[in-house]
Amino acid sequence: MSSTHLLIIGDRAALSWVVTEQRMAFPAGRSQAARALQEGDEVFLYTTRCCFRNPTRDLGRVIGRASVASPVRVLDEPVVFGERTFTEGCRLEVSGLAEFREGLVLRDLVPRLSVFPDPATWSVRMRRASLTLPPGDADLVRTELEPLLRPYDEAVEQYRWEPVPS
């Protein structure tokens, strides 16, 4: 039986790579979380408040829906974003994306999601590469996100940009 996960992305260069390459990478030391993803699992792409380097303006949002298209494996060549190295990864098949910097504001759903037993401290559970959602939570996120999604081919170019030097 397949599972549903939030893939948590906290860097704009990484977001561009994930969306345009349709791949996900996981940092060294996160093997257990990475291996929780199985081929065929549903994933929601989540961008943190800090993803665009302006946490006072930006909100954490679910911005896309995809499925895991290959097993998670050690990458032949690690992927590097800034000072972080990502050693494992998988292919994704992105089926829909929200308009750039739009999407489902996750904090608005937190009181209704069982994966966050204490809504006051929900953001602590987001300090990881992925979070498995219980079936009821996955249904709620899917239902709320669906009207915001556009087909991948229509939205992907908004997410493609050249890295800005740090």
Short mmCIF file of N, CA and C in Angstrom, two decimals:
data_model
loop_
_atom_site.label_atom_id
_atom_site.label_comp_id
_atom_site.label_asym_id
_atom_site.label_seq_id
_atom_site.Cartn_x
_atom_site.Cartn_y
_atom_site.Cartn_z
N MET A 1 0.85 -1.19 0.00
CA MET A 1 0.00 0.00 0.00
C MET A 1 0.88 1.24 0.00
N SER A 2 0.54 2.20 -0.83
CA SER A 2 1.37 3.40 -0.92
C SER A 2 1.06 4.36 0.22
N SER A 3 2.03 5.23 0.47
CA SER A 3 1.93 6.24 1.51
C SER A 3 1.95 7.62 0.87
N THR A 4 1.70 8.63 1.68
CA THR A 4 1.77 10.02 1.24
C THR A 4 2.72 10.78 2.15
N HIS A 5 3.55 11.63 1.55
CA HIS A 5 4.58 12.35 2.29
C HIS A 5 4.59 13.82 1.89
N LEU A 6 4.99 14.67 2.84
CA LEU A 6 5.36 16.04 2.52
C LEU A 6 6.86 16.03 2.29
N LEU A 7 7.33 16.53 1.17
CA LEU A 7 8.75 16.73 0.93
C LEU A 7 9.03 18.18 1.26
N ILE A 8 9.89 18.42 2.24
CA ILE A 8 10.10 19.75 2.80
C ILE A 8 11.33 20.39 2.17
N ILE A 9 11.13 21.51 1.50
CA ILE A 9 12.18 22.17 0.74
C ILE A 9 12.40 23.56 1.32
N GLY A 10 13.62 23.82 1.77
CA GLY A 10 13.91 25.08 2.45
C GLY A 10 14.89 25.98 1.73
N ASP A 11 15.11 25.75 0.43
CA ASP A 11 16.08 26.55 -0.32
C ASP A 11 15.58 26.74 -1.74
N ARG A 12 15.64 27.96 -2.24
CA ARG A 12 15.08 28.25 -3.57
C ARG A 12 15.84 27.56 -4.71
N ALA A 13 17.15 27.41 -4.58
CA ALA A 13 17.90 26.69 -5.62
C ALA A 13 17.51 25.22 -5.62
N ALA A 14 17.35 24.66 -4.44
CA ALA A 14 16.92 23.26 -4.34
C ALA A 14 15.52 23.10 -4.90
N LEU A 15 14.62 24.04 -4.62
CA LEU A 15 13.26 23.98 -5.15
C LEU A 15 13.28 23.99 -6.67
N SER A 16 14.05 24.88 -7.26
CA SER A 16 14.14 24.94 -8.72
C SER A 16 14.62 23.60 -9.28
N TRP A 17 15.64 23.03 -8.65
CA TRP A 17 16.18 21.74 -9.11
C TRP A 17 15.13 20.64 -8.97
N VAL A 18 14.48 20.55 -7.82
CA VAL A 18 13.48 19.50 -7.58
C VAL A 18 12.37 19.59 -8.63
N VAL A 19 11.85 20.78 -8.85
CA VAL A 19 10.71 20.94 -9.75
C VAL A 19 11.12 20.74 -11.22
N THR A 20 12.22 21.33 -11.64
CA THR A 20 12.57 21.26 -13.06
C THR A 20 13.22 19.94 -13.44
N GLU A 21 13.96 19.33 -12.53
CA GLU A 21 14.59 18.04 -12.81
C GLU A 21 13.67 16.87 -12.46
N GLN A 22 12.60 17.14 -11.71
CA GLN A 22 11.69 16.12 -11.20
C GLN A 22 12.48 15.03 -10.46
N ARG A 23 13.28 15.50 -9.53
CA ARG A 23 14.07 14.62 -8.68
C ARG A 23 14.03 15.16 -7.26
N MET A 24 14.26 14.30 -6.30
CA MET A 24 14.38 14.72 -4.90
C MET A 24 15.69 14.16 -4.39
N ALA A 25 16.38 14.94 -3.58
CA ALA A 25 17.62 14.49 -2.97
C ALA A 25 17.53 14.69 -1.46
N PHE A 26 18.24 13.83 -0.74
CA PHE A 26 18.21 13.86 0.72
C PHE A 26 19.63 14.00 1.25
N PRO A 27 19.78 14.78 2.34
CA PRO A 27 21.12 14.98 2.88
C PRO A 27 21.67 13.73 3.54
N ALA A 28 22.99 13.68 3.62
CA ALA A 28 23.64 12.58 4.32
C ALA A 28 23.09 12.54 5.75
N GLY A 29 22.92 11.36 6.27
CA GLY A 29 22.38 11.21 7.62
C GLY A 29 20.87 11.15 7.68
N ARG A 30 20.20 11.26 6.57
CA ARG A 30 18.73 11.19 6.54
C ARG A 30 18.25 9.95 5.80
N SER A 31 19.09 8.92 5.78
CA SER A 31 18.76 7.70 5.04
C SER A 31 17.45 7.07 5.47
N GLN A 32 17.22 7.02 6.78
CA GLN A 32 16.00 6.38 7.26
C GLN A 32 14.76 7.10 6.74
N ALA A 33 14.76 8.43 6.80
CA ALA A 33 13.62 9.20 6.30
C ALA A 33 13.49 9.04 4.80
N ALA A 34 14.62 9.08 4.10
CA ALA A 34 14.59 8.95 2.64
C ALA A 34 14.03 7.59 2.24
N ARG A 35 14.44 6.55 2.94
CA ARG A 35 14.02 5.20 2.57
C ARG A 35 12.56 4.93 2.92
N ALA A 36 11.92 5.84 3.63
CA ALA A 36 10.48 5.69 3.89
C ALA A 36 9.68 5.89 2.60
N LEU A 37 10.27 6.61 1.64
CA LEU A 37 9.60 6.82 0.35
C LEU A 37 9.78 5.60 -0.52
N GLN A 38 8.68 5.14 -1.08
CA GLN A 38 8.68 3.97 -1.96
C GLN A 38 8.15 4.39 -3.33
N GLU A 39 8.62 3.70 -4.34
CA GLU A 39 8.13 3.96 -5.68
C GLU A 39 6.61 3.86 -5.69
N GLY A 40 5.95 4.85 -6.28
CA GLY A 40 4.49 4.89 -6.32
C GLY A 40 3.86 5.72 -5.23
N ASP A 41 4.61 6.08 -4.19
CA ASP A 41 4.06 6.92 -3.13
C ASP A 41 3.70 8.30 -3.68
N GLU A 42 2.69 8.89 -3.09
CA GLU A 42 2.29 10.26 -3.40
C GLU A 42 3.12 11.20 -2.54
N VAL A 43 3.52 12.33 -3.13
CA VAL A 43 4.24 13.34 -2.36
C VAL A 43 3.66 14.71 -2.66
N PHE A 44 3.66 15.54 -1.63
CA PHE A 44 3.31 16.94 -1.77
C PHE A 44 4.59 17.73 -1.55
N LEU A 45 4.85 18.70 -2.41
CA LEU A 45 6.03 19.55 -2.28
C LEU A 45 5.68 20.74 -1.40
N TYR A 46 6.47 20.92 -0.35
CA TYR A 46 6.23 21.98 0.63
C TYR A 46 7.44 22.91 0.67
N THR A 47 7.21 24.21 0.53
CA THR A 47 8.29 25.18 0.65
C THR A 47 8.17 25.88 1.99
N THR A 48 9.27 25.95 2.72
CA THR A 48 9.28 26.57 4.04
C THR A 48 9.22 28.09 3.93
N ARG A 49 8.98 28.75 5.04
CA ARG A 49 8.97 30.22 5.07
C ARG A 49 10.32 30.79 4.64
N CYS A 50 11.39 30.06 4.89
CA CYS A 50 12.74 30.55 4.58
C CYS A 50 13.20 30.17 3.18
N CYS A 51 12.41 29.45 2.43
CA CYS A 51 12.82 28.96 1.11
C CYS A 51 13.26 30.10 0.19
N PHE A 52 12.60 31.23 0.26
CA PHE A 52 12.92 32.36 -0.61
C PHE A 52 13.68 33.46 0.13
N ARG A 53 14.21 33.11 1.29
CA ARG A 53 15.08 33.98 2.09
C ARG A 53 14.39 35.23 2.62
N ASN A 54 13.07 35.16 2.79
CA ASN A 54 12.34 36.28 3.36
C ASN A 54 11.20 35.76 4.24
N PRO A 55 11.54 35.20 5.42
CA PRO A 55 10.51 34.57 6.25
C PRO A 55 9.47 35.53 6.83
N THR A 56 9.74 36.83 6.79
CA THR A 56 8.72 37.76 7.27
C THR A 56 7.63 37.98 6.22
N ARG A 57 7.97 37.76 4.93
CA ARG A 57 6.99 37.93 3.86
C ARG A 57 6.37 36.61 3.43
N ASP A 58 7.19 35.57 3.33
CA ASP A 58 6.73 34.30 2.78
C ASP A 58 6.12 33.40 3.84
N LEU A 59 5.23 32.55 3.38
CA LEU A 59 4.58 31.55 4.24
C LEU A 59 4.97 30.16 3.76
N GLY A 60 4.94 29.20 4.65
CA GLY A 60 5.16 27.82 4.24
C GLY A 60 3.95 27.33 3.46
N ARG A 61 4.19 26.80 2.27
CA ARG A 61 3.09 26.42 1.39
C ARG A 61 3.31 25.06 0.76
N VAL A 62 2.23 24.34 0.56
CA VAL A 62 2.25 23.14 -0.26
C VAL A 62 2.05 23.64 -1.68
N ILE A 63 3.03 23.38 -2.56
CA ILE A 63 3.01 23.99 -3.89
C ILE A 63 2.88 22.99 -5.03
N GLY A 64 2.93 21.70 -4.71
CA GLY A 64 2.85 20.74 -5.81
C GLY A 64 2.50 19.34 -5.35
N ARG A 65 2.15 18.54 -6.34
CA ARG A 65 1.82 17.14 -6.10
C ARG A 65 2.61 16.29 -7.08
N ALA A 66 3.14 15.18 -6.60
CA ALA A 66 3.95 14.30 -7.44
C ALA A 66 3.83 12.87 -6.94
N SER A 67 4.45 11.97 -7.67
CA SER A 67 4.58 10.60 -7.19
C SER A 67 6.05 10.21 -7.30
N VAL A 68 6.45 9.30 -6.44
CA VAL A 68 7.83 8.80 -6.44
C VAL A 68 7.94 7.85 -7.63
N ALA A 69 8.88 8.14 -8.54
CA ALA A 69 8.98 7.40 -9.80
C ALA A 69 10.15 6.41 -9.83
N SER A 70 10.93 6.35 -8.76
CA SER A 70 12.03 5.39 -8.70
C SER A 70 12.37 5.16 -7.23
N PRO A 71 13.01 4.05 -6.93
CA PRO A 71 13.42 3.84 -5.54
C PRO A 71 14.46 4.87 -5.12
N VAL A 72 14.49 5.19 -3.84
CA VAL A 72 15.55 6.04 -3.29
C VAL A 72 16.83 5.23 -3.30
N ARG A 73 17.91 5.85 -3.79
CA ARG A 73 19.20 5.16 -3.86
C ARG A 73 20.32 6.15 -3.63
N VAL A 74 21.50 5.64 -3.38
CA VAL A 74 22.68 6.49 -3.26
C VAL A 74 22.96 7.08 -4.64
N LEU A 75 23.18 8.37 -4.70
CA LEU A 75 23.42 9.05 -5.97
C LEU A 75 24.85 8.79 -6.44
N ASP A 76 25.01 8.62 -7.75
CA ASP A 76 26.34 8.44 -8.32
C ASP A 76 27.21 9.65 -8.02
N GLU A 77 26.60 10.83 -8.11
CA GLU A 77 27.29 12.07 -7.79
C GLU A 77 26.39 12.88 -6.87
N PRO A 78 26.86 13.21 -5.65
CA PRO A 78 26.03 13.98 -4.73
C PRO A 78 25.61 15.32 -5.33
N VAL A 79 24.47 15.83 -4.89
CA VAL A 79 23.97 17.13 -5.29
C VAL A 79 24.30 18.10 -4.16
N VAL A 80 24.77 19.29 -4.51
CA VAL A 80 25.16 20.27 -3.50
C VAL A 80 24.36 21.56 -3.71
N PHE A 81 23.76 22.04 -2.63
CA PHE A 81 23.08 23.33 -2.61
C PHE A 81 23.68 24.11 -1.46
N GLY A 82 24.35 25.21 -1.78
CA GLY A 82 25.02 25.99 -0.74
C GLY A 82 26.09 25.13 -0.09
N GLU A 83 26.00 24.99 1.21
CA GLU A 83 26.98 24.20 1.96
C GLU A 83 26.47 22.80 2.29
N ARG A 84 25.31 22.44 1.79
CA ARG A 84 24.72 21.13 2.10
C ARG A 84 24.90 20.16 0.95
N THR A 85 25.25 18.93 1.31
CA THR A 85 25.45 17.87 0.33
C THR A 85 24.34 16.85 0.48
N PHE A 86 23.77 16.44 -0.64
CA PHE A 86 22.66 15.50 -0.67
C PHE A 86 23.15 14.24 -1.39
N THR A 87 23.13 13.12 -0.69
CA THR A 87 23.79 11.90 -1.18
C THR A 87 22.84 10.82 -1.68
N GLU A 88 21.56 10.93 -1.38
CA GLU A 88 20.58 9.94 -1.83
C GLU A 88 19.45 10.66 -2.53
N GLY A 89 18.77 9.96 -3.41
CA GLY A 89 17.68 10.61 -4.10
C GLY A 89 16.83 9.65 -4.90
N CYS A 90 15.80 10.23 -5.50
CA CYS A 90 14.88 9.46 -6.34
C CYS A 90 14.31 10.38 -7.41
N ARG A 91 13.71 9.76 -8.40
CA ARG A 91 13.00 10.51 -9.43
C ARG A 91 11.57 10.75 -8.98
N LEU A 92 11.01 11.86 -9.43
CA LEU A 92 9.62 12.21 -9.16
C LEU A 92 8.89 12.40 -10.48
N GLU A 93 7.60 12.23 -10.44
CA GLU A 93 6.75 12.60 -11.57
C GLU A 93 5.78 13.64 -11.04
N VAL A 94 6.05 14.90 -11.35
CA VAL A 94 5.24 16.00 -10.84
C VAL A 94 3.99 16.12 -11.71
N SER A 95 2.83 16.07 -11.08
CA SER A 95 1.57 16.12 -11.84
C SER A 95 0.92 17.49 -11.80
N GLY A 96 1.27 18.31 -10.82
CA GLY A 96 0.67 19.64 -10.76
C GLY A 96 1.46 20.57 -9.88
N LEU A 97 1.43 21.85 -10.23
CA LEU A 97 2.11 22.89 -9.48
C LEU A 97 1.20 24.09 -9.30
N ALA A 98 1.31 24.73 -8.16
CA ALA A 98 0.63 26.00 -7.95
C ALA A 98 1.43 27.09 -8.66
N GLU A 99 0.80 28.22 -8.88
CA GLU A 99 1.53 29.38 -9.41
C GLU A 99 2.70 29.66 -8.48
N PHE A 100 3.78 30.20 -9.03
CA PHE A 100 4.98 30.50 -8.26
C PHE A 100 4.65 31.40 -7.07
N ARG A 101 5.14 31.00 -5.91
CA ARG A 101 4.92 31.68 -4.63
C ARG A 101 3.45 31.69 -4.21
N GLU A 102 2.69 30.77 -4.73
CA GLU A 102 1.30 30.56 -4.33
C GLU A 102 1.21 29.14 -3.78
N GLY A 103 0.04 28.70 -3.47
CA GLY A 103 -0.15 27.35 -2.97
C GLY A 103 -0.93 27.36 -1.67
N LEU A 104 -1.03 26.19 -1.09
CA LEU A 104 -1.81 25.96 0.12
C LEU A 104 -0.98 26.32 1.35
N VAL A 105 -1.43 27.30 2.12
CA VAL A 105 -0.74 27.70 3.35
C VAL A 105 -0.98 26.61 4.39
N LEU A 106 0.07 25.89 4.73
CA LEU A 106 -0.07 24.73 5.60
C LEU A 106 -0.54 25.09 7.00
N ARG A 107 -0.04 26.19 7.55
CA ARG A 107 -0.40 26.54 8.93
C ARG A 107 -1.90 26.69 9.11
N ASP A 108 -2.62 27.07 8.05
CA ASP A 108 -4.08 27.21 8.13
C ASP A 108 -4.77 25.86 8.34
N LEU A 109 -4.11 24.77 7.94
CA LEU A 109 -4.69 23.43 8.10
C LEU A 109 -4.23 22.71 9.36
N VAL A 110 -3.18 23.22 9.99
CA VAL A 110 -2.56 22.52 11.12
C VAL A 110 -3.57 22.04 12.17
N PRO A 111 -4.54 22.86 12.61
CA PRO A 111 -5.48 22.38 13.62
C PRO A 111 -6.31 21.18 13.18
N ARG A 112 -6.41 20.95 11.87
CA ARG A 112 -7.21 19.85 11.33
C ARG A 112 -6.37 18.63 10.94
N LEU A 113 -5.05 18.71 11.12
CA LEU A 113 -4.15 17.62 10.72
C LEU A 113 -3.67 16.84 11.93
N SER A 114 -3.91 15.54 11.92
CA SER A 114 -3.52 14.71 13.06
C SER A 114 -2.02 14.50 13.17
N VAL A 115 -1.28 14.72 12.09
CA VAL A 115 0.17 14.55 12.13
C VAL A 115 0.81 15.58 13.07
N PHE A 116 0.08 16.64 13.39
CA PHE A 116 0.55 17.67 14.32
C PHE A 116 -0.30 17.62 15.59
N PRO A 117 0.05 16.76 16.55
CA PRO A 117 -0.79 16.60 17.73
C PRO A 117 -0.87 17.86 18.59
N ASP A 118 0.15 18.71 18.54
CA ASP A 118 0.14 19.96 19.29
C ASP A 118 0.30 21.11 18.30
N PRO A 119 -0.80 21.74 17.90
CA PRO A 119 -0.72 22.80 16.90
C PRO A 119 0.23 23.94 17.27
N ALA A 120 0.46 24.16 18.56
CA ALA A 120 1.35 25.24 18.98
C ALA A 120 2.81 24.97 18.60
N THR A 121 3.17 23.70 18.46
CA THR A 121 4.57 23.36 18.15
C THR A 121 4.70 22.62 16.82
N TRP A 122 3.77 22.81 15.93
CA TRP A 122 3.75 22.05 14.68
C TRP A 122 5.01 22.23 13.85
N SER A 123 5.59 23.42 13.86
CA SER A 123 6.74 23.68 12.98
C SER A 123 7.97 22.85 13.35
N VAL A 124 8.04 22.37 14.58
CA VAL A 124 9.17 21.52 14.99
C VAL A 124 9.19 20.24 14.16
N ARG A 125 8.03 19.71 13.82
CA ARG A 125 7.95 18.48 13.03
C ARG A 125 8.33 18.69 11.56
N MET A 126 8.53 19.95 11.18
CA MET A 126 8.87 20.26 9.80
C MET A 126 10.38 20.41 9.60
N ARG A 127 11.16 20.17 10.62
CA ARG A 127 12.61 20.28 10.53
C ARG A 127 13.23 18.96 10.11
N ARG A 128 12.86 18.52 8.93
CA ARG A 128 13.30 17.24 8.38
C ARG A 128 13.12 17.31 6.87
N ALA A 129 13.58 16.31 6.18
CA ALA A 129 13.47 16.29 4.71
C ALA A 129 12.09 15.86 4.24
N SER A 130 11.43 14.99 5.01
CA SER A 130 10.10 14.54 4.62
C SER A 130 9.30 14.18 5.87
N LEU A 131 8.00 14.19 5.72
CA LEU A 131 7.09 13.86 6.80
C LEU A 131 5.97 13.00 6.22
N THR A 132 5.79 11.80 6.76
CA THR A 132 4.72 10.91 6.30
C THR A 132 3.39 11.39 6.86
N LEU A 133 2.39 11.47 6.00
CA LEU A 133 1.06 11.91 6.41
C LEU A 133 0.13 10.73 6.61
N PRO A 134 -0.65 10.73 7.69
CA PRO A 134 -1.70 9.72 7.84
C PRO A 134 -2.72 9.87 6.70
N PRO A 135 -3.42 8.80 6.34
CA PRO A 135 -4.36 8.86 5.21
C PRO A 135 -5.38 9.99 5.28
N GLY A 136 -5.95 10.25 6.45
CA GLY A 136 -6.93 11.34 6.56
C GLY A 136 -6.32 12.70 6.31
N ASP A 137 -5.10 12.90 6.78
CA ASP A 137 -4.40 14.16 6.54
C ASP A 137 -4.07 14.31 5.05
N ALA A 138 -3.64 13.22 4.43
CA ALA A 138 -3.33 13.25 3.00
C ALA A 138 -4.58 13.62 2.21
N ASP A 139 -5.72 13.07 2.58
CA ASP A 139 -6.98 13.39 1.89
C ASP A 139 -7.31 14.87 2.02
N LEU A 140 -7.13 15.43 3.22
CA LEU A 140 -7.44 16.84 3.45
C LEU A 140 -6.51 17.74 2.62
N VAL A 141 -5.20 17.47 2.66
CA VAL A 141 -4.26 18.27 1.89
C VAL A 141 -4.57 18.16 0.40
N ARG A 142 -4.81 16.97 -0.08
CA ARG A 142 -5.12 16.74 -1.50
C ARG A 142 -6.35 17.55 -1.91
N THR A 143 -7.41 17.49 -1.11
CA THR A 143 -8.66 18.18 -1.42
C THR A 143 -8.47 19.70 -1.45
N GLU A 144 -7.71 20.23 -0.48
CA GLU A 144 -7.50 21.67 -0.41
C GLU A 144 -6.54 22.16 -1.49
N LEU A 145 -5.57 21.33 -1.86
CA LEU A 145 -4.55 21.73 -2.83
C LEU A 145 -5.05 21.65 -4.27
N GLU A 146 -5.85 20.67 -4.56
CA GLU A 146 -6.24 20.38 -5.95
C GLU A 146 -6.71 21.61 -6.74
N PRO A 147 -7.59 22.46 -6.19
CA PRO A 147 -8.05 23.61 -6.99
C PRO A 147 -6.94 24.62 -7.30
N LEU A 148 -5.82 24.56 -6.60
CA LEU A 148 -4.73 25.51 -6.79
C LEU A 148 -3.70 25.03 -7.80
N LEU A 149 -3.80 23.78 -8.22
CA LEU A 149 -2.78 23.20 -9.10
C LEU A 149 -3.07 23.44 -10.57
N ARG A 150 -1.97 23.66 -11.30
CA ARG A 150 -2.01 23.72 -12.76
C ARG A 150 -1.22 22.55 -13.29
N PRO A 151 -1.46 22.14 -14.53
CA PRO A 151 -0.64 21.05 -15.09
C PRO A 151 0.84 21.42 -15.05
N TYR A 152 1.67 20.42 -14.82
CA TYR A 152 3.12 20.62 -14.71
C TYR A 152 3.68 21.44 -15.87
N ASP A 153 3.35 21.05 -17.10
CA ASP A 153 3.92 21.72 -18.27
C ASP A 153 3.55 23.20 -18.35
N GLU A 154 2.43 23.59 -17.77
CA GLU A 154 2.00 24.99 -17.80
C GLU A 154 2.67 25.83 -16.72
N ALA A 155 3.16 25.21 -15.65
CA ALA A 155 3.66 25.97 -14.51
C ALA A 155 5.15 25.85 -14.27
N VAL A 156 5.81 24.85 -14.84
CA VAL A 156 7.20 24.55 -14.48
C VAL A 156 8.15 25.71 -14.76
N GLU A 157 7.96 26.45 -15.82
CA GLU A 157 8.91 27.51 -16.17
C GLU A 157 8.99 28.60 -15.11
N GLN A 158 7.92 28.79 -14.35
CA GLN A 158 7.94 29.78 -13.27
C GLN A 158 8.95 29.41 -12.18
N TYR A 159 9.25 28.15 -12.08
CA TYR A 159 10.14 27.65 -11.03
C TYR A 159 11.59 27.50 -11.50
N ARG A 160 11.86 27.83 -12.75
CA ARG A 160 13.20 27.66 -13.30
C ARG A 160 13.93 29.01 -13.23
N TRP A 161 15.04 29.04 -12.51
CA TRP A 161 15.86 30.24 -12.50
C TRP A 161 17.29 29.88 -12.23
N GLU A 162 18.17 30.76 -12.64
CA GLU A 162 19.59 30.56 -12.42
C GLU A 162 19.91 30.84 -10.96
N PRO A 163 20.79 30.06 -10.37
CA PRO A 163 21.14 30.31 -8.97
C PRO A 163 21.75 31.72 -8.80
N VAL A 164 21.38 32.34 -7.70
CA VAL A 164 21.93 33.64 -7.35
C VAL A 164 23.11 33.41 -6.43
N PRO A 165 24.26 34.03 -6.70
CA PRO A 165 25.41 33.84 -5.80
C PRO A 165 25.06 34.24 -4.37
N SER A 166 25.52 33.47 -3.42
CA SER A 166 25.24 33.76 -2.01
C SER A 166 26.11 34.89 -1.51
#
